[in-house]
Amino acid sequence: ALSPVEVTRELFERAERLNPVLSAFMALNIDGALAAAKTAEQVWMSSGEKPILCGVPVSVKDSIEMEGLPTTYGSLAFKDNRQPDAELVRRIRRAGAVITGKTNLPEFALHGAVDNLLSPPGRNPWNLDHTCGGSSGGAGSSVSVGLGPIAIGTDSGGSVRMPASSNSI
């Protein structure tokens, strides 16, 4: 019942209220997401087959390269690092997703809690005294409070599983 543009605007309004408390996102992709949402809206209004993620908001962990936003890996050493899209991001874009931003993580994704020198610690949305988990904690926190239905994380030793458990998703 809602257009991709309406959903994206609502998501960013929620992020404006919640991200200062949760620190789920390292960076938001407002202009890029709204442009992608407008394109998705046009696709939905036309006839024919639609890409599988047409208009769906998706966030990307800050350890995955994405053109248009820095990929910091949660490290001061990479705070201005800009790279072209990783293959995963290219595929998400081709599938019609609206990429909303880069989610928070510990430095180099090497810790079980979101803590780095570039942002405040990631917080659990259900108990702000607790961590959102790591290393995809920002992704888990964002999905848990409705800042998007899909968040791309990475997992080598519990980095998706711990945030999913910590944030009740």
Short mmCIF file of C-alpha atoms in Angstrom, two decimals:
data_model
loop_
_atom_site.label_atom_id
_atom_site.label_comp_id
_atom_site.label_asym_id
_atom_site.label_seq_id
_atom_site.Cartn_x
_atom_site.Cartn_y
_atom_site.Cartn_z
CA ALA A 1 0.00 0.00 0.00
CA LEU A 2 3.02 2.29 0.40
CA SER A 3 5.38 3.34 -2.34
CA PRO A 4 9.13 2.67 -2.05
CA VAL A 5 9.64 6.44 -1.65
CA GLU A 6 7.19 6.61 1.27
CA VAL A 7 8.80 3.60 2.95
CA THR A 8 12.29 5.05 2.50
CA ARG A 9 11.29 8.44 3.90
CA GLU A 10 9.65 6.79 6.92
CA LEU A 11 12.76 4.69 7.49
CA PHE A 12 14.99 7.77 7.52
CA GLU A 13 12.60 9.60 9.88
CA ARG A 14 12.89 6.62 12.26
CA ALA A 15 16.67 6.56 11.84
CA GLU A 16 16.86 10.27 12.69
CA ARG A 17 15.14 9.52 16.03
CA LEU A 18 16.71 6.15 16.87
CA ASN A 19 20.24 6.14 15.48
CA PRO A 20 21.61 8.79 17.89
CA VAL A 21 20.64 6.43 20.73
CA LEU A 22 21.42 3.05 19.13
CA SER A 23 24.38 3.89 16.89
CA ALA A 24 23.18 1.22 14.47
CA PHE A 25 24.42 3.06 11.36
CA MET A 26 27.90 4.41 10.63
CA ALA A 27 26.54 6.35 7.64
CA LEU A 28 23.17 6.86 6.00
CA ASN A 29 22.72 6.85 2.23
CA ILE A 30 19.83 9.33 2.11
CA ASP A 31 20.29 10.79 -1.38
CA GLY A 32 21.23 7.48 -3.00
CA ALA A 33 18.41 5.61 -1.27
CA LEU A 34 15.77 8.17 -2.24
CA ALA A 35 16.97 8.08 -5.87
CA ALA A 36 16.81 4.26 -5.87
CA ALA A 37 13.35 4.38 -4.25
CA LYS A 38 12.09 6.75 -6.98
CA THR A 39 13.42 4.39 -9.63
CA ALA A 40 11.76 1.43 -7.89
CA GLU A 41 8.49 3.35 -7.70
CA GLN A 42 8.58 3.88 -11.48
CA VAL A 43 9.34 0.19 -12.01
CA TRP A 44 6.36 -0.81 -9.84
CA MET A 45 4.08 1.54 -11.80
CA SER A 46 5.11 -0.03 -15.11
CA SER A 47 4.08 -3.40 -16.45
CA GLY A 48 6.32 -6.42 -16.59
CA GLU A 49 8.46 -8.46 -14.26
CA LYS A 50 10.04 -6.73 -11.26
CA PRO A 51 13.48 -7.36 -9.76
CA ILE A 52 13.30 -9.56 -6.65
CA LEU A 53 14.20 -6.75 -4.19
CA CYS A 54 12.53 -3.90 -6.08
CA GLY A 55 12.12 -1.06 -3.59
CA VAL A 56 13.08 -3.11 -0.51
CA PRO A 57 15.31 -1.24 1.99
CA VAL A 58 18.61 -3.03 2.65
CA SER A 59 21.56 -1.92 4.76
CA VAL A 60 25.15 -3.05 4.31
CA LYS A 61 27.74 -3.70 7.03
CA ASP A 62 30.55 -1.16 7.02
CA SER A 63 33.11 -3.86 6.20
CA ILE A 64 31.58 -4.26 2.72
CA GLU A 65 32.67 -1.77 0.06
CA MET A 66 29.97 0.48 -1.34
CA GLU A 67 30.40 3.34 -3.76
CA GLY A 68 29.17 6.65 -2.40
CA LEU A 69 29.90 6.03 1.29
CA PRO A 70 33.16 5.41 3.12
CA THR A 71 34.05 1.86 4.06
CA THR A 72 35.80 2.39 7.39
CA TYR A 73 35.89 -1.14 8.80
CA GLY A 74 35.25 0.71 12.08
CA SER A 75 38.83 2.02 12.04
CA LEU A 76 40.21 5.56 12.17
CA ALA A 77 42.86 4.44 9.69
CA PHE A 78 40.13 3.99 7.05
CA LYS A 79 37.74 6.83 7.98
CA ASP A 80 38.03 8.38 4.50
CA ASN A 81 38.33 5.11 2.55
CA ARG A 82 36.19 5.14 -0.58
CA GLN A 83 35.89 2.12 -2.84
CA PRO A 84 33.72 0.95 -5.73
CA ASP A 85 30.89 -1.46 -4.99
CA ALA A 86 31.76 -4.95 -3.83
CA GLU A 87 30.21 -7.71 -5.94
CA LEU A 88 27.58 -8.29 -3.23
CA VAL A 89 26.50 -4.63 -3.39
CA ARG A 90 26.39 -4.71 -7.20
CA ARG A 91 24.07 -7.71 -7.03
CA ILE A 92 21.83 -6.09 -4.42
CA ARG A 93 21.53 -2.98 -6.59
CA ARG A 94 20.71 -5.11 -9.67
CA ALA A 95 18.00 -6.83 -7.64
CA GLY A 96 16.37 -3.40 -7.17
CA ALA A 97 17.13 -2.88 -3.47
CA VAL A 98 17.19 0.55 -1.86
CA ILE A 99 20.50 0.66 0.03
CA THR A 100 19.88 2.76 3.12
CA GLY A 101 23.36 2.95 4.63
CA LYS A 102 26.34 1.29 6.30
CA THR A 103 25.78 -0.40 9.65
CA ASN A 104 28.07 -0.14 12.66
CA LEU A 105 30.66 -2.72 13.71
CA PRO A 106 33.69 -3.09 15.98
CA GLU A 107 37.07 -2.20 14.49
CA PHE A 108 37.83 -4.69 11.71
CA ALA A 109 34.83 -6.78 12.86
CA LEU A 110 37.07 -8.40 15.48
CA HIS A 111 35.04 -8.08 18.67
CA GLY A 112 31.76 -9.33 20.08
CA ALA A 113 30.42 -5.82 20.74
CA VAL A 114 30.06 -2.76 18.51
CA ASP A 115 32.76 -0.45 19.81
CA ASN A 116 35.13 1.57 17.67
CA LEU A 117 36.72 5.02 17.71
CA LEU A 118 34.49 6.41 14.94
CA SER A 119 31.12 6.24 16.66
CA PRO A 120 29.46 5.75 20.03
CA PRO A 121 29.04 2.10 21.07
CA GLY A 122 26.21 0.17 19.46
CA ARG A 123 23.34 -0.31 21.90
CA ASN A 124 20.73 -3.00 22.29
CA PRO A 125 17.35 -1.42 21.44
CA TRP A 126 15.56 -3.37 24.19
CA ASN A 127 18.05 -2.51 26.95
CA LEU A 128 20.35 0.43 26.26
CA ASP A 129 22.71 -0.75 29.01
CA HIS A 130 23.53 -3.81 26.89
CA THR A 131 25.43 -4.31 23.66
CA CYS A 132 23.75 -5.06 20.36
CA GLY A 133 26.33 -7.81 19.86
CA GLY A 134 29.09 -7.97 17.32
CA SER A 135 30.42 -7.83 14.79
CA SER A 136 27.24 -7.27 12.75
CA GLY A 137 25.63 -5.64 15.79
CA GLY A 138 24.56 -2.49 13.97
CA ALA A 139 22.78 -4.67 11.41
CA GLY A 140 20.99 -6.64 14.14
CA SER A 141 19.95 -3.53 16.03
CA SER A 142 18.66 -1.81 12.88
CA VAL A 143 16.46 -4.72 11.80
CA SER A 144 15.18 -5.21 15.33
CA VAL A 145 13.70 -1.69 15.50
CA GLY A 146 12.40 -1.51 11.94
CA LEU A 147 15.15 0.50 10.30
CA GLY A 148 14.86 -1.89 7.40
CA PRO A 149 13.77 -5.48 6.87
CA ILE A 150 17.12 -6.72 5.54
CA ALA A 151 20.66 -6.03 6.74
CA ILE A 152 23.71 -7.57 5.14
CA GLY A 153 26.21 -8.75 7.75
CA THR A 154 29.16 -11.13 7.83
CA ASP A 155 29.82 -14.06 10.14
CA SER A 156 33.05 -15.89 10.91
CA GLY A 157 32.55 -16.72 14.58
CA GLY A 158 29.07 -15.63 15.57
CA SER A 159 29.03 -12.15 14.04
CA VAL A 160 25.47 -12.50 12.73
CA ARG A 161 24.22 -15.09 15.19
CA MET A 162 25.14 -13.09 18.33
CA PRO A 163 23.42 -9.87 17.19
CA ALA A 164 20.36 -11.84 16.07
CA SER A 165 20.13 -13.34 19.54
CA SER A 166 21.00 -10.13 21.39
CA ASN A 167 18.43 -8.04 19.50
CA SER A 168 15.61 -10.62 19.47
CA ILE A 169 15.43 -11.12 15.71
#
